[in-house]
Coordinates of C-alpha atoms and ligand atoms in Angstrom, one line a residue:
M1 CA 238.7 -86.1 23.2
A2 CA 239.1 -88.4 20.6
T3 CA 242.6 -87.9 18.5
S4 CA 243.0 -87.2 15.2
E5 CA 244.0 -90.6 14.4
E6 CA 240.7 -91.8 15.6
L7 CA 238.8 -88.9 13.9
H8 CA 240.6 -90.3 10.7
K9 CA 239.7 -93.8 10.9
R10 CA 235.6 -92.8 11.6
R11 CA 236.1 -90.5 8.7
V12 CA 237.3 -93.2 6.3
E13 CA 234.3 -95.4 7.4
A14 CA 231.5 -92.6 7.2
V15 CA 232.7 -89.7 4.5
A16 CA 232.8 -90.0 0.9
R17 CA 236.3 -90.8 -0.4
G18 CA 235.5 -88.1 -3.1
V19 CA 236.2 -85.5 -0.4
G20 CA 239.7 -84.8 0.1
S21 CA 241.6 -82.9 2.7
T22 CA 244.8 -81.5 2.8
I23 CA 245.9 -82.5 6.5
P24 CA 244.5 -85.6 7.9
A25 CA 244.6 -83.4 11.4
Y26 CA 241.2 -82.8 13.0
V27 CA 240.6 -79.3 13.6
D28 CA 240.0 -78.4 17.6
R29 CA 240.3 -74.7 17.5
A30 CA 241.7 -71.9 15.1
G31 CA 241.9 -68.2 15.4
G32 CA 244.3 -65.5 14.7
G33 CA 246.9 -66.6 12.6
T34 CA 246.6 -70.7 13.8
I35 CA 244.8 -73.5 13.5
T36 CA 244.9 -76.6 16.6
D37 CA 244.1 -79.7 15.9
V38 CA 242.2 -82.4 18.8
D39 CA 246.0 -83.8 19.8
G40 CA 247.1 -80.0 20.4
R41 CA 249.2 -79.8 17.6
E42 CA 249.4 -76.4 16.0
W43 CA 249.8 -75.1 12.6
I44 CA 250.4 -71.5 11.3
D45 CA 247.9 -70.8 8.7
F46 CA 248.6 -70.1 5.5
A47 CA 245.3 -70.9 4.1
A48 CA 242.6 -68.9 5.7
G49 CA 240.1 -71.9 4.8
I50 CA 241.2 -71.4 1.1
A51 CA 241.1 -67.5 1.3
V52 CA 238.4 -67.4 3.8
T53 CA 239.1 -66.3 6.9
N54 CA 240.4 -63.0 5.9
V55 CA 239.0 -61.4 9.0
G56 CA 240.6 -64.7 11.1
N57 CA 238.7 -67.5 12.5
S58 CA 235.8 -66.4 15.2
A59 CA 236.7 -62.6 14.8
P60 CA 235.2 -61.0 17.6
R61 CA 232.9 -58.9 15.9
V62 CA 231.6 -62.1 13.8
V63 CA 231.2 -64.0 17.1
E64 CA 229.2 -61.4 18.5
A65 CA 227.2 -60.5 15.7
V66 CA 226.4 -64.4 14.9
R67 CA 225.2 -64.7 18.4
A68 CA 222.8 -61.8 18.5
Q69 CA 221.3 -63.0 15.3
V70 CA 220.8 -66.7 16.1
E71 CA 219.3 -65.3 19.1
R72 CA 216.8 -63.4 17.2
F73 CA 216.1 -65.7 14.3
T74 CA 217.8 -68.3 12.2
H75 CA 215.9 -68.4 8.6
T76 CA 212.9 -67.0 7.5
C77 CA 214.0 -67.2 3.6
F78 CA 214.3 -63.6 2.3
M79 CA 211.8 -64.7 -0.7
V80 CA 208.7 -65.3 2.0
A81 CA 210.0 -63.0 4.7
P82 CA 212.4 -60.5 4.2
Y83 CA 214.8 -58.7 6.9
E84 CA 217.1 -55.9 7.1
S85 CA 220.5 -57.4 7.5
Y86 CA 220.2 -58.8 3.4
V87 CA 219.6 -55.4 2.2
A88 CA 222.4 -54.1 4.2
V89 CA 224.6 -56.1 2.7
C90 CA 223.5 -55.1 -0.2
E91 CA 224.0 -51.4 -0.2
Q92 CA 227.8 -52.5 1.5
L93 CA 228.3 -54.5 -1.5
N94 CA 227.2 -51.8 -4.4
A95 CA 229.2 -49.2 -2.2
L96 CA 232.4 -51.0 -1.9
T97 CA 232.8 -52.8 -5.4
P98 CA 234.5 -50.9 -8.2
G99 CA 232.1 -48.6 -10.5
G100 CA 230.4 -45.4 -9.7
F101 CA 227.2 -46.3 -11.3
E102 CA 224.2 -47.3 -9.9
K103 CA 224.3 -51.4 -8.9
R104 CA 222.2 -53.8 -7.1
S105 CA 223.0 -57.0 -5.4
A106 CA 221.7 -60.4 -4.9
L107 CA 222.7 -63.2 -2.2
F108 CA 223.6 -66.6 -2.5
N109 CA 225.6 -69.6 -1.0
S110 CA 228.5 -70.7 -2.6
G111 CA 231.0 -69.6 -5.2
A112 CA 230.0 -71.8 -7.8
E113 CA 226.6 -70.1 -7.1
A114 CA 226.8 -66.7 -7.6
V115 CA 228.8 -67.8 -10.8
E116 CA 225.9 -69.4 -12.2
N117 CA 223.8 -66.6 -11.5
A118 CA 226.2 -64.0 -13.1
V119 CA 225.9 -66.4 -16.0
K120 CA 222.0 -66.3 -16.0
I121 CA 222.1 -62.7 -15.3
A122 CA 224.2 -61.9 -18.3
R123 CA 222.4 -64.3 -20.8
H124 CA 218.9 -62.9 -19.4
A125 CA 219.9 -59.1 -19.8
T126 CA 221.9 -59.8 -23.1
G127 CA 219.7 -62.6 -25.0
R128 CA 222.8 -63.8 -25.9
P129 CA 223.7 -67.4 -25.2
A130 CA 227.8 -67.6 -25.3
V131 CA 230.3 -67.1 -22.5
V132 CA 234.1 -67.0 -22.9
V133 CA 236.3 -68.2 -20.3
F134 CA 240.0 -68.6 -19.8
D135 CA 242.6 -71.1 -19.9
H136 CA 243.7 -72.1 -16.0
A137 CA 240.2 -71.0 -14.8
Y138 CA 238.3 -72.0 -11.7
H139 CA 234.6 -71.1 -11.1
G140 CA 233.4 -74.0 -8.8
R141 CA 232.2 -77.5 -8.9
T142 CA 228.5 -77.5 -10.4
N143 CA 227.8 -78.8 -13.9
L144 CA 228.0 -75.0 -15.3
T145 CA 230.9 -74.1 -13.3
M146 CA 232.4 -77.0 -14.2
A147 CA 232.4 -76.3 -18.0
L148 CA 233.8 -72.9 -17.1
T149 CA 236.2 -74.5 -15.2
A150 CA 239.5 -75.6 -17.1
K151 CA 241.3 -78.2 -15.4
N152 CA 240.3 -81.5 -16.2
M153 CA 241.4 -83.3 -12.7
P154 CA 239.9 -83.4 -10.1
Y155 CA 237.5 -81.2 -10.7
K156 CA 235.9 -82.5 -13.8
H157 CA 237.2 -85.9 -15.0
R158 CA 234.2 -88.8 -15.7
F159 CA 231.6 -85.9 -14.4
G160 CA 230.6 -84.5 -18.1
P161 CA 228.6 -84.2 -20.3
F162 CA 229.1 -80.1 -19.1
A163 CA 227.1 -77.3 -19.8
G164 CA 227.0 -75.9 -23.5
E165 CA 227.9 -72.7 -24.9
V166 CA 231.2 -72.1 -23.0
Y167 CA 234.4 -71.1 -25.1
R168 CA 237.7 -71.0 -23.5
V169 CA 240.5 -68.7 -24.8
P170 CA 244.4 -68.4 -24.1
M171 CA 244.6 -66.0 -20.6
S172 CA 247.9 -64.0 -20.2
Y173 CA 250.1 -66.0 -18.5
P174 CA 253.7 -64.0 -18.5
L175 CA 255.8 -66.9 -17.4
R176 CA 254.5 -69.4 -19.9
D177 CA 253.3 -67.3 -22.7
G178 CA 256.7 -65.7 -23.8
G179 CA 256.1 -62.6 -21.5
L180 CA 253.4 -61.4 -24.1
D181 CA 252.5 -57.9 -22.8
G182 CA 248.7 -57.3 -21.7
A183 CA 247.8 -56.1 -24.7
T184 CA 249.3 -58.6 -27.0
A185 CA 247.8 -61.2 -25.2
A186 CA 244.2 -59.7 -25.1
A187 CA 244.3 -59.1 -28.9
R188 CA 245.0 -63.0 -29.1
S189 CA 241.9 -63.8 -27.2
I190 CA 240.0 -61.3 -28.7
E191 CA 240.6 -62.5 -31.7
M192 CA 239.7 -66.2 -31.0
I193 CA 236.4 -64.6 -29.7
E194 CA 235.4 -62.9 -32.9
K195 CA 236.5 -65.8 -35.3
Q196 CA 235.4 -68.7 -33.5
V197 CA 232.4 -67.5 -31.0
G198 CA 231.1 -64.0 -32.5
A199 CA 231.1 -61.2 -30.6
E200 CA 227.1 -61.1 -30.9
N201 CA 226.8 -64.3 -29.4
V202 CA 228.7 -63.7 -26.4
A203 CA 226.5 -62.6 -23.4
A204 CA 229.4 -62.7 -21.0
L205 CA 233.2 -62.6 -20.5
L206 CA 234.0 -64.4 -17.4
I207 CA 237.6 -64.2 -15.8
E208 CA 239.8 -64.2 -12.4
P209 CA 241.7 -60.9 -12.1
I210 CA 243.9 -62.9 -10.7
Q211 CA 243.6 -66.6 -10.8
G212 CA 243.1 -68.7 -7.6
E213 CA 243.1 -72.4 -8.1
G214 CA 244.7 -72.3 -11.5
G215 CA 248.0 -70.7 -10.3
F216 CA 247.9 -67.5 -8.9
V217 CA 248.3 -66.3 -12.7
V218 CA 248.6 -62.5 -13.0
P219 CA 248.1 -61.1 -16.2
A220 CA 250.4 -58.7 -17.7
P221 CA 249.5 -55.4 -17.3
G222 CA 247.2 -53.9 -19.6
F223 CA 245.4 -57.2 -20.1
L224 CA 242.5 -57.1 -17.9
P225 CA 241.6 -53.2 -19.5
A226 CA 242.1 -54.2 -22.8
L227 CA 239.3 -56.8 -22.4
R228 CA 237.0 -54.6 -20.7
E229 CA 237.6 -52.1 -23.1
W230 CA 236.5 -54.8 -25.6
A231 CA 233.5 -56.2 -23.6
T232 CA 232.1 -52.7 -23.5
A233 CA 232.4 -52.0 -27.4
A234 CA 230.8 -55.4 -28.4
G235 CA 227.7 -55.2 -25.7
V236 CA 229.5 -58.2 -23.5
V237 CA 228.9 -58.4 -19.8
F238 CA 232.2 -58.0 -18.0
V239 CA 232.3 -60.6 -15.4
A240 CA 234.9 -60.4 -12.8
D241 CA 235.3 -63.6 -10.3
E242 CA 236.6 -62.0 -7.1
I243 CA 235.3 -64.9 -5.0
Q244 CA 239.5 -65.7 -4.0
T245 CA 240.7 -62.3 -4.9
G246 CA 237.9 -60.3 -3.2
F247 CA 237.6 -58.4 0.1
C248 CA 241.5 -57.0 0.9
R249 CA 243.1 -60.2 -0.4
T250 CA 245.3 -58.4 -2.8
G251 CA 245.7 -55.4 -0.8
D252 CA 242.6 -53.6 -2.1
W253 CA 238.7 -54.2 -1.5
F254 CA 239.0 -55.8 -4.8
A255 CA 241.7 -57.0 -7.6
C256 CA 240.3 -55.2 -10.1
E257 CA 240.9 -51.9 -8.4
H258 CA 244.5 -52.2 -9.1
E259 CA 244.2 -51.4 -12.9
G260 CA 240.9 -49.5 -12.8
V261 CA 239.0 -51.8 -14.3
E262 CA 235.3 -51.6 -13.4
P263 CA 233.1 -54.8 -14.0
D264 CA 229.5 -55.1 -15.2
L265 CA 229.3 -57.7 -12.8
I266 CA 231.1 -59.2 -9.6
T267 CA 230.9 -62.6 -8.1
L268 CA 231.7 -62.3 -4.5
A269 CA 231.9 -65.3 -1.6
K270 CA 235.0 -66.7 0.5
G271 CA 236.1 -63.4 2.6
I272 CA 232.6 -61.9 2.3
A273 CA 231.3 -63.5 5.7
G274 CA 234.3 -64.8 8.0
G275 CA 233.7 -68.2 7.7
L276 CA 230.1 -68.3 6.9
P277 CA 228.5 -69.3 4.1
L278 CA 227.5 -66.7 1.9
A279 CA 227.7 -65.6 -1.9
A280 CA 226.8 -62.7 -4.0
V281 CA 226.5 -61.0 -7.5
T282 CA 226.8 -57.4 -7.5
G283 CA 226.4 -55.1 -10.8
R284 CA 224.9 -52.9 -13.2
A285 CA 221.5 -52.0 -12.1
E286 CA 220.5 -52.6 -15.6
L287 CA 221.6 -55.8 -15.8
M288 CA 220.4 -56.9 -12.5
D289 CA 217.2 -55.8 -12.9
A290 CA 216.5 -56.9 -15.8
V291 CA 215.5 -60.4 -14.4
H292 CA 211.9 -60.9 -13.9
V293 CA 210.7 -60.5 -10.2
G294 CA 211.1 -64.6 -9.0
G295 CA 214.0 -65.3 -11.5
L296 CA 216.5 -65.3 -9.0
G297 CA 217.4 -66.7 -5.4
G298 CA 217.3 -69.7 -3.3
T299 CA 215.8 -71.5 -0.1
Y300 CA 219.0 -69.9 2.0
G301 CA 220.5 -67.1 -0.4
G302 CA 221.3 -64.9 2.2
N303 CA 220.8 -66.7 5.3
P304 CA 220.4 -64.0 8.4
I305 CA 223.1 -65.2 10.6
A306 CA 225.8 -65.3 7.3
C307 CA 224.4 -61.7 6.4
A308 CA 225.4 -60.7 10.0
A309 CA 228.6 -61.9 9.9
A310 CA 229.2 -60.5 6.6
L311 CA 228.2 -57.1 8.0
A312 CA 230.7 -57.8 10.9
S313 CA 233.2 -58.8 8.5
V314 CA 233.2 -55.9 6.5
E315 CA 233.1 -53.7 9.6
T316 CA 236.1 -55.5 10.8
M317 CA 238.1 -54.9 7.3
R318 CA 237.2 -51.3 7.3
E319 CA 238.4 -50.7 11.2
L320 CA 241.8 -52.7 10.9
D321 CA 242.5 -51.8 7.3
L322 CA 242.9 -54.9 6.1
A323 CA 243.4 -54.0 2.7
A324 CA 246.8 -52.2 4.3
A325 CA 247.5 -55.3 6.2
A326 CA 247.4 -57.5 3.2
R327 CA 249.9 -55.1 1.8
R328 CA 252.4 -55.5 4.6
I329 CA 252.0 -59.2 4.7
G330 CA 252.7 -59.0 0.8
A331 CA 255.7 -57.1 1.3
V332 CA 257.6 -58.9 4.2
M333 CA 256.5 -62.3 2.3
G334 CA 257.3 -61.3 -1.1
E335 CA 261.0 -60.0 0.5
R336 CA 261.4 -63.7 2.0
L337 CA 260.3 -65.4 -1.1
R338 CA 262.3 -63.8 -3.4
A339 CA 264.9 -64.3 -0.8
I340 CA 264.2 -68.5 -1.5
A341 CA 264.0 -68.2 -5.1
A342 CA 267.4 -66.5 -5.3
G343 CA 268.7 -69.0 -3.7
D344 CA 266.9 -72.4 -5.3
P345 CA 266.6 -72.8 -8.9
R346 CA 263.3 -75.1 -8.6
V347 CA 261.9 -71.8 -8.2
A348 CA 260.9 -70.2 -11.6
E349 CA 258.9 -67.4 -10.1
V350 CA 257.4 -65.5 -7.1
R351 CA 254.2 -63.9 -8.1
G352 CA 250.8 -62.2 -6.9
R353 CA 249.8 -59.4 -4.8
G354 CA 249.0 -58.3 -1.3
A355 CA 248.2 -61.3 0.8
M356 CA 247.4 -63.7 -2.1
L357 CA 251.6 -65.0 -3.2
A358 CA 252.9 -68.2 -4.6
V359 CA 256.1 -69.3 -5.9
E360 CA 255.8 -71.9 -8.7
I361 CA 258.3 -74.9 -9.0
V362 CA 259.9 -76.3 -12.3
V363 CA 262.7 -78.6 -13.1
P364 CA 266.2 -76.4 -12.3
G365 CA 266.9 -74.6 -16.2
T366 CA 263.9 -75.4 -17.5
L367 CA 260.0 -74.2 -17.5
T368 CA 259.0 -78.0 -17.2
P369 CA 256.7 -78.0 -14.0
D370 CA 257.5 -80.6 -11.0
P371 CA 254.4 -81.0 -9.3
A372 CA 256.4 -83.8 -7.2
A373 CA 258.7 -81.2 -5.5
T374 CA 255.8 -78.9 -5.0
A375 CA 253.9 -81.8 -3.2
A376 CA 257.2 -82.4 -1.4
I377 CA 258.1 -79.0 0.0
S378 CA 254.2 -78.7 0.9
A379 CA 254.6 -81.7 3.2
A380 CA 257.4 -80.9 4.8
C381 CA 255.9 -77.7 5.8
H382 CA 253.0 -79.3 6.9
A383 CA 255.1 -81.8 9.1
A384 CA 256.9 -78.9 10.6
G385 CA 253.8 -76.8 11.5
L386 CA 253.2 -74.5 8.4
L387 CA 249.5 -74.9 6.6
T388 CA 250.2 -74.4 2.8
L389 CA 248.3 -75.2 -0.2
T390 CA 249.4 -75.7 -3.9
C391 CA 247.5 -75.1 -6.8
G392 CA 247.7 -74.5 -10.7
T393 CA 246.8 -76.4 -13.8
Y394 CA 250.2 -78.5 -13.3
G395 CA 250.3 -78.9 -9.6
N396 CA 253.1 -77.1 -9.2
V397 CA 251.9 -73.9 -7.5
L398 CA 252.8 -73.5 -3.9
R399 CA 250.6 -70.4 -2.5
F400 CA 250.1 -68.7 0.5
L401 CA 246.9 -67.3 1.5
P402 CA 247.3 -66.1 5.5
P403 CA 244.0 -64.5 7.6
L404 CA 245.0 -60.8 6.9
V405 CA 244.7 -60.6 11.0
I406 CA 247.8 -63.0 11.3
S407 CA 250.3 -61.7 13.7
D408 CA 254.2 -60.4 12.5
D409 CA 255.5 -63.0 15.0
E410 CA 253.4 -65.6 13.4
L411 CA 254.4 -64.7 9.8
G412 CA 257.8 -64.6 10.9
R413 CA 257.5 -68.2 12.2
G414 CA 255.7 -69.2 9.1
L415 CA 257.9 -67.6 6.3
D416 CA 261.3 -69.5 8.5
I417 CA 259.2 -72.6 8.4
L418 CA 258.9 -72.0 4.8
A419 CA 262.5 -71.4 4.0
A420 CA 263.5 -74.5 6.0
A421 CA 261.2 -76.5 4.1
F422 CA 263.0 -75.4 0.8
G423 CA 266.1 -76.5 2.7
Ligands
PLZ501 N1 235.6 -69.0 -8.4 C1 237.7 -67.8 -8.1 O1 238.7 -69.6 -6.2 C2 236.5 -71.5 -5.1 C3 237.9 -74.1 -4.5 C4 238.0 -75.1 -3.6 P1 232.7 -72.4 -4.0 N2 238.0 -72.0 -4.9 C5 238.3 -72.9 -3.9 C6 237.7 -76.7 -4.3 O2 238.6 -77.5 -4.5 O3 236.7 -76.8 -4.3 C7 236.2 -70.9 -6.2 C8 237.2 -69.6 -6.8 C9 237.2 -69.0 -8.0 C10 234.7 -69.5 -7.8 C11 235.0 -70.7 -6.7 C12 233.5 -71.8 -6.1 O4 233.4 -71.4 -4.9 O5 232.6 -71.2 -2.6 O6 233.8 -73.3 -3.8 O7 231.7 -72.7 -4.9

């Protein structure tokens, strides 16, 4: 087998430079809480492919379901000749997502595509043009979702012009907004929407209940409920982007549930199908069904193999109670991270929920972001056998997203490496 070094040489000659990788090691196999490269080096996985393999890599039920489906048929296109598993995934999503009202779902390939479709549906249903998003938001890399995403480098730089009718308002970011309470932070955002956009022009308010790429920003309690309440009164479609937070990651099926928020539409992807590409928009039947027949779709959306994987993933989450597993991981990890923070003035904050935790790194005694220190700590983890990711508008957040099936031993070893990397 070629070595990682050899493969890297070939990659540089074959793969576009614009596609980056966190580590230069090439994967041979992965499962449970570890990834092994072609040279036999092992990493404890605190990335889960960016919050995707919540059920683990090659989870047994997923493997079995995919194998069975691939032998029956690989693709017919649901828009041409439909099949049961697409319907069954929609039934599951309608039942699992918050809100007791009648729902419908539609399936797509990627998170960005789900977000694009949520905007299409909200605009169509309301007849309004504007979309409101937040500082630090991340919603994807397609043209519309680049416009929805906040950060220029690396996502938007020189890729414009961007889609119009996108308006950005402040996020609740307790560490960096002087600890504004949720209601006050929401009032600030709402006033900006009303004064600069006009509520009656707004189709959708789109928000990640805990921001992912933007830095695992957890809004102050009350922020999401206040926005939800305003959206209802203003006839604005409240869209929760649960692409990173969904499917047990934060200790419940969906992050909105922690504050009892019921979105009108939810965008889903990542953890939905154990690593196979699948995404969805789920929401109120009257919004979803407002769109004319043929108005939504795509060749591969709801591919049968991905649907089989999704059904098996959801079954695995139920069977293993992965929401409880996420809470357990969060408790163990949170304690260790708080101990690290107590002894290291570079850590401004430990935050997150369940198995979606992060530390924000600053110049000691200030709130000045320190992306160089963050990158150095992450690199020390990689060198010592722990796969970590960074994020944040300022690149100064170290985030931890282990698969929810990680063993106690792997979790403990990963946290030991992390503590050592902080030195
Ligand atoms: N919405 C909240 O987290 C994807 C991006 C990785 P796609 N986040 C990982 C990268 O650098 O491209 C994401 C997200 C939220 C939307 C998306 C987009 O999902 O499946 O990557 O299109």
